[in-house]
PDB file of C-alpha atoms in Angstrom:
ATOM      1  CA  MET A  18     -26.626 -39.368  13.544  1.00  0.00           C
ATOM      2  CA  LYS A  19     -30.154 -39.703  14.971  1.00  0.00           C
ATOM      3  CA  SER A  20     -30.693 -43.148  13.383  1.00  0.00           C
ATOM      4  CA  TYR A  21     -27.249 -44.227  14.642  1.00  0.00           C
ATOM      5  CA  LEU A  22     -28.107 -43.266  18.221  1.00  0.00           C
ATOM      6  CA  LYS A  23     -31.433 -45.082  17.984  1.00  0.00           C
ATOM      7  CA  LEU A  24     -29.662 -48.210  16.797  1.00  0.00           C
ATOM      8  CA  VAL A  25     -27.137 -47.940  19.671  1.00  0.00           C
ATOM      9  CA  ASP A  26     -30.043 -47.594  22.086  1.00  0.00           C
ATOM     10  CA  PHE A  27     -31.690 -50.657  20.561  1.00  0.00           C
ATOM     11  CA  GLU A  28     -28.535 -52.741  20.858  1.00  0.00           C
ATOM     12  CA  VAL A  29     -27.969 -51.737  24.486  1.00  0.00           C
ATOM     13  CA  LYS A  30     -31.564 -52.420  25.486  1.00  0.00           C
ATOM     14  CA  ARG A  31     -31.463 -55.844  23.851  1.00  0.00           C
ATOM     15  CA  PHE A  32     -28.556 -56.982  26.036  1.00  0.00           C
ATOM     16  CA  TRP A  33     -29.022 -54.898  29.179  1.00  0.00           C
ATOM     17  CA  LYS A  34     -30.721 -57.598  31.358  1.00  0.00           C
ATOM     18  CA  ILE A  35     -27.923 -60.101  30.871  1.00  0.00           C
ATOM     19  CA  TYR A  36     -25.377 -57.320  31.301  1.00  0.00           C
ATOM     20  CA  ALA A  37     -27.002 -56.057  34.494  1.00  0.00           C
ATOM     21  CA  ALA A  38     -26.972 -59.603  35.918  1.00  0.00           C
ATOM     22  CA  LEU A  39     -23.257 -59.929  35.137  1.00  0.00           C
ATOM     23  CA  ILE A  40     -22.466 -56.619  36.765  1.00  0.00           C
ATOM     24  CA  ALA A  41     -24.513 -57.542  39.839  1.00  0.00           C
ATOM     25  CA  PHE A  42     -22.668 -60.833  40.035  1.00  0.00           C
ATOM     26  CA  LEU A  43     -19.361 -59.031  39.810  1.00  0.00           C
ATOM     27  CA  VAL A  44     -20.254 -56.483  42.490  1.00  0.00           C
ATOM     28  CA  ILE A  45     -21.536 -59.134  44.912  1.00  0.00           C
ATOM     29  CA  LEU A  46     -19.102 -62.005  44.405  1.00  0.00           C
ATOM     30  CA  GLN A  47     -15.832 -60.039  44.514  1.00  0.00           C
ATOM     31  CA  PRO A  48     -16.312 -58.611  48.044  1.00  0.00           C
ATOM     32  CA  VAL A  49     -17.737 -61.981  49.217  1.00  0.00           C
ATOM     33  CA  SER A  50     -14.739 -63.867  47.773  1.00  0.00           C
ATOM     34  CA  MET A  51     -12.429 -61.415  49.534  1.00  0.00           C
ATOM     35  CA  LEU A  52     -14.155 -62.023  52.887  1.00  0.00           C
ATOM     36  CA  ILE A  53     -13.891 -65.801  52.374  1.00  0.00           C
ATOM     37  CA  SER A  54     -10.193 -65.576  51.534  1.00  0.00           C
ATOM     38  CA  MET A  55      -9.566 -63.389  54.585  1.00  0.00           C
ATOM     39  CA  ASN A  56     -10.560 -66.151  56.986  1.00  0.00           C
ATOM     40  CA  GLY A  57      -7.551 -68.242  56.040  1.00  0.00           C
ATOM     41  CA  ILE A  58      -5.206 -65.244  55.971  1.00  0.00           C
ATOM     42  CA  ILE A  59      -6.287 -64.096  59.421  1.00  0.00           C
ATOM     43  CA  ASP A  60      -5.713 -67.581  60.798  1.00  0.00           C
ATOM     44  CA  ASP A  61      -2.188 -67.520  59.381  1.00  0.00           C
ATOM     45  CA  ILE A  62      -1.594 -64.062  60.941  1.00  0.00           C
ATOM     46  CA  GLU A  63      -2.651 -65.337  64.335  1.00  0.00           C
ATOM     47  CA  ARG A  64      -0.252 -68.280  64.009  1.00  0.00           C
ATOM     48  CA  GLY A  65       2.587 -65.923  63.075  1.00  0.00           C
ATOM     49  CA  LEU A  66       2.966 -67.357  59.583  1.00  0.00           C
ATOM     50  CA  ILE A  67       2.471 -64.069  57.736  1.00  0.00           C
ATOM     51  CA  ALA A  68       4.409 -60.816  58.265  1.00  0.00           C
ATOM     52  CA  GLU A  69       2.413 -58.597  55.896  1.00  0.00           C
ATOM     53  CA  VAL A  70      -0.703 -58.728  53.756  1.00  0.00           C
ATOM     54  CA  SER A  71      -1.573 -56.824  50.595  1.00  0.00           C
ATOM     55  CA  LEU A  72      -4.856 -56.400  48.756  1.00  0.00           C
ATOM     56  CA  THR A  73      -3.485 -58.466  45.895  1.00  0.00           C
ATOM     57  CA  ASP A  74      -3.343 -61.515  48.156  1.00  0.00           C
ATOM     58  CA  PHE A  75      -7.159 -61.566  47.991  1.00  0.00           C
ATOM     59  CA  THR A  76      -7.859 -60.303  44.482  1.00  0.00           C
ATOM     60  CA  GLN A  77      -6.003 -63.114  42.746  1.00  0.00           C
ATOM     61  CA  SER A  78      -8.161 -65.858  44.202  1.00  0.00           C
ATOM     62  CA  VAL A  79     -10.254 -68.054  41.882  1.00  0.00           C
ATOM     63  CA  LEU A  80     -13.547 -66.737  43.278  1.00  0.00           C
ATOM     64  CA  PHE A  81     -12.477 -63.149  42.704  1.00  0.00           C
ATOM     65  CA  VAL A  82     -11.449 -63.801  39.108  1.00  0.00           C
ATOM     66  CA  VAL A  83     -14.518 -65.889  38.132  1.00  0.00           C
ATOM     67  CA  PRO A  84     -16.899 -62.938  37.608  1.00  0.00           C
ATOM     68  CA  ILE A  85     -14.251 -61.163  35.550  1.00  0.00           C
ATOM     69  CA  LEU A  86     -13.943 -64.208  33.305  1.00  0.00           C
ATOM     70  CA  LEU A  87     -17.721 -64.489  33.027  1.00  0.00           C
ATOM     71  CA  CYS A  88     -17.968 -60.879  31.911  1.00  0.00           C
ATOM     72  CA  ILE A  89     -15.250 -61.409  29.316  1.00  0.00           C
ATOM     73  CA  GLY A  90     -16.925 -64.634  28.094  1.00  0.00           C
ATOM     74  CA  ALA A  91     -20.336 -62.896  27.845  1.00  0.00           C
ATOM     75  CA  LEU A  92     -18.834 -59.997  25.841  1.00  0.00           C
ATOM     76  CA  VAL A  93     -17.061 -62.450  23.489  1.00  0.00           C
ATOM     77  CA  ALA A  94     -20.400 -64.256  23.001  1.00  0.00           C
ATOM     78  CA  TYR A  95     -22.057 -60.869  22.352  1.00  0.00           C
ATOM     79  CA  VAL A  96     -19.623 -60.224  19.498  1.00  0.00           C
ATOM     80  CA  PHE A  97     -21.220 -63.164  17.652  1.00  0.00           C
ATOM     81  CA  ALA A  98     -24.744 -62.870  19.059  1.00  0.00           C
ATOM     82  CA  THR A  99     -25.218 -59.240  18.044  1.00  0.00           C
ATOM     83  CA  TRP A 100     -25.032 -60.377  14.405  1.00  0.00           C
ATOM     84  CA  TYR A 101     -26.374 -63.911  14.362  1.00  0.00           C
ATOM     85  CA  MET A 102     -29.405 -63.238  16.483  1.00  0.00           C
ATOM     86  CA  GLU A 103     -30.646 -61.056  13.627  1.00  0.00           C
ATOM     87  CA  TRP A 104     -31.029 -64.186  11.521  1.00  0.00           C
ATOM     88  CA  PHE A 105     -31.455 -67.016  14.024  1.00  0.00           C
ATOM     89  CA  GLY A 106     -32.995 -65.389  17.087  1.00  0.00           C
ATOM     90  CA  LYS A 107     -36.534 -65.971  18.311  1.00  0.00           C
ATOM     91  CA  ASN A 108     -37.672 -62.808  16.580  1.00  0.00           C
ATOM     92  CA  THR A 109     -35.411 -62.455  13.539  1.00  0.00           C
ATOM     93  CA  PHE A 110     -34.760 -58.811  12.999  1.00  0.00           C
ATOM     94  CA  ALA A 111     -32.407 -58.850   9.996  1.00  0.00           C
ATOM     95  CA  TYR A 112     -35.220 -58.235   7.526  1.00  0.00           C
ATOM     96  CA  GLN A 113     -36.261 -55.049   9.263  1.00  0.00           C
ATOM     97  CA  LEU A 114     -32.751 -53.965  10.232  1.00  0.00           C
ATOM     98  CA  LEU A 115     -31.167 -54.311   6.810  1.00  0.00           C
ATOM     99  CA  LEU A 116     -34.170 -52.771   5.036  1.00  0.00           C
ATOM    100  CA  LEU A 117     -34.254 -49.680   7.210  1.00  0.00           C
ATOM    101  CA  PRO A 118     -33.866 -46.413   5.254  1.00  0.00           C
ATOM    102  CA  VAL A 119     -30.478 -45.769   6.913  1.00  0.00           C
ATOM    103  CA  ASN A 120     -26.896 -46.180   5.894  1.00  0.00           C
ATOM    104  CA  ARG A 121     -25.844 -49.735   6.776  1.00  0.00           C
ATOM    105  CA  LEU A 122     -22.672 -48.232   8.187  1.00  0.00           C
ATOM    106  CA  SER A 123     -24.877 -46.961  11.052  1.00  0.00           C
ATOM    107  CA  ILE A 124     -25.893 -50.563  11.854  1.00  0.00           C
ATOM    108  CA  TYR A 125     -22.236 -51.719  11.925  1.00  0.00           C
ATOM    109  CA  LEU A 126     -21.101 -48.783  14.068  1.00  0.00           C
ATOM    110  CA  ALA A 127     -24.030 -49.179  16.459  1.00  0.00           C
ATOM    111  CA  LYS A 128     -23.093 -52.802  17.152  1.00  0.00           C
ATOM    112  CA  LEU A 129     -19.455 -51.843  17.672  1.00  0.00           C
ATOM    113  CA  THR A 130     -20.344 -48.885  19.840  1.00  0.00           C
ATOM    114  CA  SER A 131     -22.638 -50.900  22.093  1.00  0.00           C
ATOM    115  CA  LEU A 132     -19.876 -53.466  22.657  1.00  0.00           C
ATOM    116  CA  LEU A 133     -17.395 -50.707  23.545  1.00  0.00           C
ATOM    117  CA  LEU A 134     -19.955 -49.250  25.978  1.00  0.00           C
ATOM    118  CA  PHE A 135     -20.323 -52.615  27.660  1.00  0.00           C
ATOM    119  CA  ILE A 136     -16.551 -53.032  27.960  1.00  0.00           C
ATOM    120  CA  MET A 137     -16.062 -49.535  29.364  1.00  0.00           C
ATOM    121  CA  GLY A 138     -18.935 -50.180  31.796  1.00  0.00           C
ATOM    122  CA  CYS A 139     -17.213 -53.300  33.143  1.00  0.00           C
ATOM    123  CA  LEU A 140     -13.957 -51.425  33.628  1.00  0.00           C
ATOM    124  CA  ILE A 141     -15.647 -48.533  35.383  1.00  0.00           C
ATOM    125  CA  VAL A 142     -17.552 -50.898  37.693  1.00  0.00           C
ATOM    126  CA  GLN A 143     -14.341 -52.770  38.500  1.00  0.00           C
ATOM    127  CA  LEU A 144     -12.630 -49.563  39.467  1.00  0.00           C
ATOM    128  CA  ALA A 145     -15.690 -48.400  41.405  1.00  0.00           C
ATOM    129  CA  ILE A 146     -15.561 -51.572  43.531  1.00  0.00           C
ATOM    130  CA  TYR A 147     -11.991 -50.777  44.634  1.00  0.00           C
ATOM    131  CA  PRO A 148     -12.933 -48.407  47.527  1.00  0.00           C
ATOM    132  CA  LEU A 149     -15.235 -51.146  48.944  1.00  0.00           C
ATOM    133  CA  LEU A 150     -12.464 -53.745  48.676  1.00  0.00           C
ATOM    134  CA  LYS A 151     -10.039 -51.338  50.309  1.00  0.00           C
ATOM    135  CA  LEU A 152     -12.484 -50.660  53.171  1.00  0.00           C
ATOM    136  CA  ILE A 153     -12.958 -54.407  53.812  1.00  0.00           C
ATOM    137  CA  PHE A 154      -9.156 -54.770  53.801  1.00  0.00           C
ATOM    138  CA  PHE A 155      -8.697 -52.010  56.391  1.00  0.00           C
ATOM    139  CA  ILE A 156     -11.455 -53.309  58.655  1.00  0.00           C
ATOM    140  CA  ARG A 157     -10.513 -56.989  58.652  1.00  0.00           C
ATOM    141  CA  ILE A 158      -6.705 -56.974  58.521  1.00  0.00           C
ATOM    142  CA  PRO A 159      -4.804 -55.740  61.616  1.00  0.00           C
ATOM    143  CA  GLU A 160      -3.081 -52.435  60.781  1.00  0.00           C
ATOM    144  CA  GLN A 161       0.453 -53.660  61.576  1.00  0.00           C
ATOM    145  CA  TYR A 162       0.158 -56.337  58.873  1.00  0.00           C
ATOM    146  CA  GLN A 163      -1.317 -54.112  56.185  1.00  0.00           C
ATOM    147  CA  VAL A 164       0.619 -53.152  53.069  1.00  0.00           C
ATOM    148  CA  LYS A 165      -1.187 -49.882  52.390  1.00  0.00           C
ATOM    149  CA  PRO A 166      -3.008 -50.213  49.121  1.00  0.00           C
ATOM    150  CA  ASP A 167      -3.603 -47.657  46.391  1.00  0.00           C
ATOM    151  CA  VAL A 168      -5.351 -48.251  43.078  1.00  0.00           C
ATOM    152  CA  ILE A 169      -2.178 -47.872  40.957  1.00  0.00           C
ATOM    153  CA  SER A 170      -0.106 -50.346  42.974  1.00  0.00           C
ATOM    154  CA  TRP A 171      -3.077 -52.733  43.137  1.00  0.00           C
ATOM    155  CA  ILE A 172      -3.474 -52.792  39.375  1.00  0.00           C
ATOM    156  CA  GLY A 173       0.265 -52.966  38.790  1.00  0.00           C
ATOM    157  CA  SER A 174       0.769 -55.929  41.142  1.00  0.00           C
ATOM    158  CA  ASP A 175      -2.282 -57.941  39.964  1.00  0.00           C
ATOM    159  CA  GLU A 176      -1.721 -59.667  36.633  1.00  0.00           C
ATOM    160  CA  TYR A 177      -5.419 -59.790  35.808  1.00  0.00           C
ATOM    161  CA  MET A 178      -6.000 -56.092  36.547  1.00  0.00           C
ATOM    162  CA  GLU A 179      -2.835 -55.105  34.706  1.00  0.00           C
ATOM    163  CA  PHE A 180      -4.077 -56.946  31.650  1.00  0.00           C
ATOM    164  CA  LEU A 181      -7.566 -55.426  31.814  1.00  0.00           C
ATOM    165  CA  ILE A 182      -6.560 -51.918  32.888  1.00  0.00           C
ATOM    166  CA  PRO A 183      -2.934 -51.311  31.809  1.00  0.00           C
ATOM    167  CA  ILE A 184      -1.323 -48.525  33.801  1.00  0.00           C
ATOM    168  CA  GLN A 185       1.086 -47.483  31.030  1.00  0.00           C
ATOM    169  CA  GLY A 186      -0.606 -45.475  28.290  1.00  0.00           C
ATOM    170  CA  PRO A 187       1.134 -47.279  25.385  1.00  0.00           C
ATOM    171  CA  ASN A 188       0.172 -50.666  26.837  1.00  0.00           C
ATOM    172  CA  PHE A 189      -3.449 -49.536  27.191  1.00  0.00           C
ATOM    173  CA  ILE A 190      -3.502 -48.363  23.562  1.00  0.00           C
ATOM    174  CA  VAL A 191      -1.900 -51.561  22.251  1.00  0.00           C
ATOM    175  CA  ASN A 192      -4.067 -53.916  24.336  1.00  0.00           C
ATOM    176  CA  TYR A 193      -7.361 -52.230  23.495  1.00  0.00           C
ATOM    177  CA  GLY A 194      -6.324 -51.306  19.980  1.00  0.00           C
ATOM    178  CA  LEU A 195      -5.589 -54.969  19.335  1.00  0.00           C
ATOM    179  CA  GLY A 196      -8.806 -56.040  21.097  1.00  0.00           C
ATOM    180  CA  ILE A 197     -10.961 -53.681  19.027  1.00  0.00           C
ATOM    181  CA  THR A 198      -9.145 -54.836  15.861  1.00  0.00           C
ATOM    182  CA  ILE A 199      -9.898 -58.495  16.689  1.00  0.00           C
ATOM    183  CA  VAL A 200     -13.563 -57.619  17.213  1.00  0.00           C
ATOM    184  CA  ILE A 201     -13.710 -55.839  13.857  1.00  0.00           C
ATOM    185  CA  ILE A 202     -11.981 -58.777  12.190  1.00  0.00           C
ATOM    186  CA  ILE A 203     -14.617 -61.115  13.679  1.00  0.00           C
ATOM    187  CA  PHE A 204     -17.350 -58.724  12.456  1.00  0.00           C
ATOM    188  CA  THR A 205     -15.795 -58.928   8.965  1.00  0.00           C
ATOM    189  CA  MET A 206     -15.693 -62.742   9.111  1.00  0.00           C
ATOM    190  CA  ILE A 207     -19.365 -62.896  10.148  1.00  0.00           C
ATOM    191  CA  ILE A 208     -20.402 -60.431   7.410  1.00  0.00           C
ATOM    192  CA  LEU A 209     -18.481 -62.499   4.818  1.00  0.00           C
ATOM    193  CA  GLU A 210     -20.178 -65.712   5.989  1.00  0.00           C
ATOM    194  CA  ARG A 211     -23.625 -64.086   5.984  1.00  0.00           C
ATOM    195  CA  SER A 212     -23.075 -62.602   2.530  1.00  0.00           C
ATOM    196  CA  PHE A 213     -21.583 -65.592   0.726  1.00  0.00           C
ATOM    197  CA  ARG A 214     -22.797 -68.443   2.944  1.00  0.00           C
ATOM    198  CA  LEU A 215     -20.668 -71.610   2.195  1.00  0.00           C
ATOM    199  CA  LYS A 216     -18.132 -69.693   0.161  1.00  0.00           C
ATOM    200  CA  GLY A 217     -18.217 -67.042   2.890  1.00  0.00           C
ATOM    201  CA  ILE A 218     -16.991 -69.572   5.452  1.00  0.00           C
ATOM    202  CA  MET A 219     -13.922 -70.190   3.280  1.00  0.00           C
ATOM    203  CA  PHE A 220     -13.427 -66.438   2.735  1.00  0.00           C
ATOM    204  CA  ALA A 221     -13.717 -65.804   6.464  1.00  0.00           C
ATOM    205  CA  VAL A 222     -11.160 -68.503   7.375  1.00  0.00           C
ATOM    206  CA  LEU A 223      -8.713 -67.309   4.729  1.00  0.00           C
ATOM    207  CA  TYR A 224      -9.152 -63.742   5.896  1.00  0.00           C
ATOM    208  CA  ALA A 225      -8.489 -64.714   9.531  1.00  0.00           C
ATOM    209  CA  ILE A 226      -5.339 -66.585   8.467  1.00  0.00           C
ATOM    210  CA  GLY A 227      -4.191 -63.556   6.471  1.00  0.00           C
ATOM    211  CA  CYS A 228      -4.733 -61.236   9.456  1.00  0.00           C
ATOM    212  CA  LEU A 229      -2.846 -63.621  11.740  1.00  0.00           C
ATOM    213  CA  LEU A 230       0.115 -63.755   9.330  1.00  0.00           C
ATOM    214  CA  LEU A 231       0.127 -59.954   9.088  1.00  0.00           C
ATOM    215  CA  PHE A 232       0.118 -59.637  12.875  1.00  0.00           C
ATOM    216  CA  LEU A 233       3.016 -62.099  13.116  1.00  0.00           C
ATOM    217  CA  LEU A 234       5.027 -60.225  10.442  1.00  0.00           C
ATOM    218  CA  ALA A 235       7.307 -58.577  13.005  1.00  0.00           C
ATOM    219  CA  ASP A 236       8.009 -61.934  14.586  1.00  0.00           C
ATOM    220  CA  PHE A 237       8.872 -63.488  11.175  1.00  0.00           C
ATOM    221  CA  ILE A 238      11.215 -60.605  10.402  1.00  0.00           C
ATOM    222  CA  LYS A 239      12.836 -60.897  13.837  1.00  0.00           C
ATOM    223  CA  VAL A 240      13.354 -64.640  13.693  1.00  0.00           C
ATOM    224  CA  TRP A 241      14.124 -65.271  10.033  1.00  0.00           C
ATOM    225  CA  PHE A 242      15.624 -62.071   8.619  1.00  0.00           C
ATOM    226  CA  LEU A 243      17.160 -59.540  11.019  1.00  0.00           C
ATOM    227  CA  PRO A 244      17.028 -58.647  14.689  1.00  0.00           C
ATOM    228  CA  LEU A 245      14.736 -55.793  15.684  1.00  0.00           C
ATOM    229  CA  TYR A 246      14.999 -53.277  18.444  1.00  0.00           C
ATOM    230  CA  ALA A 247      12.031 -53.200  20.836  1.00  0.00           C
ATOM    231  CA  ASP A 248      10.861 -49.900  19.363  1.00  0.00           C
ATOM    232  CA  GLU A 249      11.112 -51.194  15.781  1.00  0.00           C
ATOM    233  CA  TYR A 250       9.234 -54.358  16.760  1.00  0.00           C
ATOM    234  CA  MET A 251       6.470 -52.340  18.381  1.00  0.00           C
ATOM    235  CA  VAL A 252       6.189 -49.974  15.382  1.00  0.00           C
ATOM    236  CA  ILE A 253       5.744 -52.928  12.968  1.00  0.00           C
ATOM    237  CA  LYS A 254       3.112 -54.430  15.341  1.00  0.00           C
ATOM    238  CA  ILE A 255       1.198 -51.115  15.500  1.00  0.00           C
ATOM    239  CA  ILE A 256       1.347 -50.696  11.717  1.00  0.00           C
ATOM    240  CA  SER A 257       0.077 -54.257  11.283  1.00  0.00           C
ATOM    241  CA  ILE A 258      -2.827 -53.566  13.659  1.00  0.00           C
ATOM    242  CA  ILE A 259      -3.722 -50.325  11.820  1.00  0.00           C
ATOM    243  CA  ILE A 260      -3.679 -52.123   8.439  1.00  0.00           C
ATOM    244  CA  MET A 261      -5.921 -54.892   9.789  1.00  0.00           C
ATOM    245  CA  LEU A 262      -8.273 -52.337  11.349  1.00  0.00           C
ATOM    246  CA  VAL A 263      -8.626 -50.267   8.175  1.00  0.00           C
ATOM    247  CA  LEU A 264      -8.820 -53.235   5.830  1.00  0.00           C
ATOM    248  CA  SER A 265     -11.428 -55.025   7.980  1.00  0.00           C
ATOM    249  CA  GLY A 266     -13.571 -51.932   8.235  1.00  0.00           C
ATOM    250  CA  TRP A 267     -13.312 -51.285   4.510  1.00  0.00           C
ATOM    251  CA  ILE A 268     -14.250 -54.873   3.549  1.00  0.00           C
ATOM    252  CA  SER A 269     -17.148 -54.887   6.021  1.00  0.00           C
ATOM    253  CA  PHE A 270     -18.631 -51.653   4.686  1.00  0.00           C
ATOM    254  CA  ILE A 271     -18.276 -52.720   1.047  1.00  0.00           C
ATOM    255  CA  VAL A 272     -19.791 -56.140   1.609  1.00  0.00           C
ATOM    256  CA  MET A 273     -22.630 -54.838   3.811  1.00  0.00           C
ATOM    257  CA  ASN A 274     -23.658 -52.310   1.144  1.00  0.00           C
ATOM    258  CA  LYS A 275     -23.183 -54.577  -1.881  1.00  0.00           C
ATOM    259  CA  LYS A 276     -23.646 -58.221  -0.922  1.00  0.00           C
ATOM    260  CA  ILE A 277     -25.182 -58.946   2.466  1.00  0.00           C
ATOM    261  CA  SER A 278     -28.742 -60.260   2.190  1.00  0.00           C
ATOM    262  CA  VAL A 279     -31.694 -61.042   4.432  1.00  0.00           C
TER     263      VAL A 279
END
């Protein structure tokens, strides 16, 4: 456990400067984009073109969404960078990392944990910004035009927020369960490539295709064989995700312990 926590700390420290810059960009640009959007809305109010205004009218603007997309893009890049920088970075660390007197499972879990921490951090910051956005909304928009916001209605009426922070528990589990599964599948593909090199690329592509077909199993059944109720469709999807999750983890651990080289 101690070695695992040290590895998590190492992974977080390695990425924290970029991550802090992204968070700062998010915290600054979203309120600024809201203020910019408000100028046009207020002009429309004064001309009598708008009867009511909601917070969502501002949070779906391009400027507001850009920092969210940048954070997502950076985290996607991190999924690859956290492994490949060990071999191709300025200071290659794979030799030391893979020769440490610790279970290689700890290395794998530390990389996954650090990514989950970064994701949760982004979600927490996004929710923490909400009171500031709400305050700006109350100050700048005349009260008689305000659609009183609350965090649940804001998330539910904003397609980007609803995707990132699903209100319904099952949707949250499915969205993030699938997201984590995709990350673990990518981890498996990278480990296969690093372990078998040219052959590993072929193995990784075939494995990705196999996972995609498994995920689409419910759709194949529904289209080609027999209709499925919504609950049955969802159960098959969840079972497919669980199989991919377990299989990817098992392959990764086996290959890391038996095949991967420095």
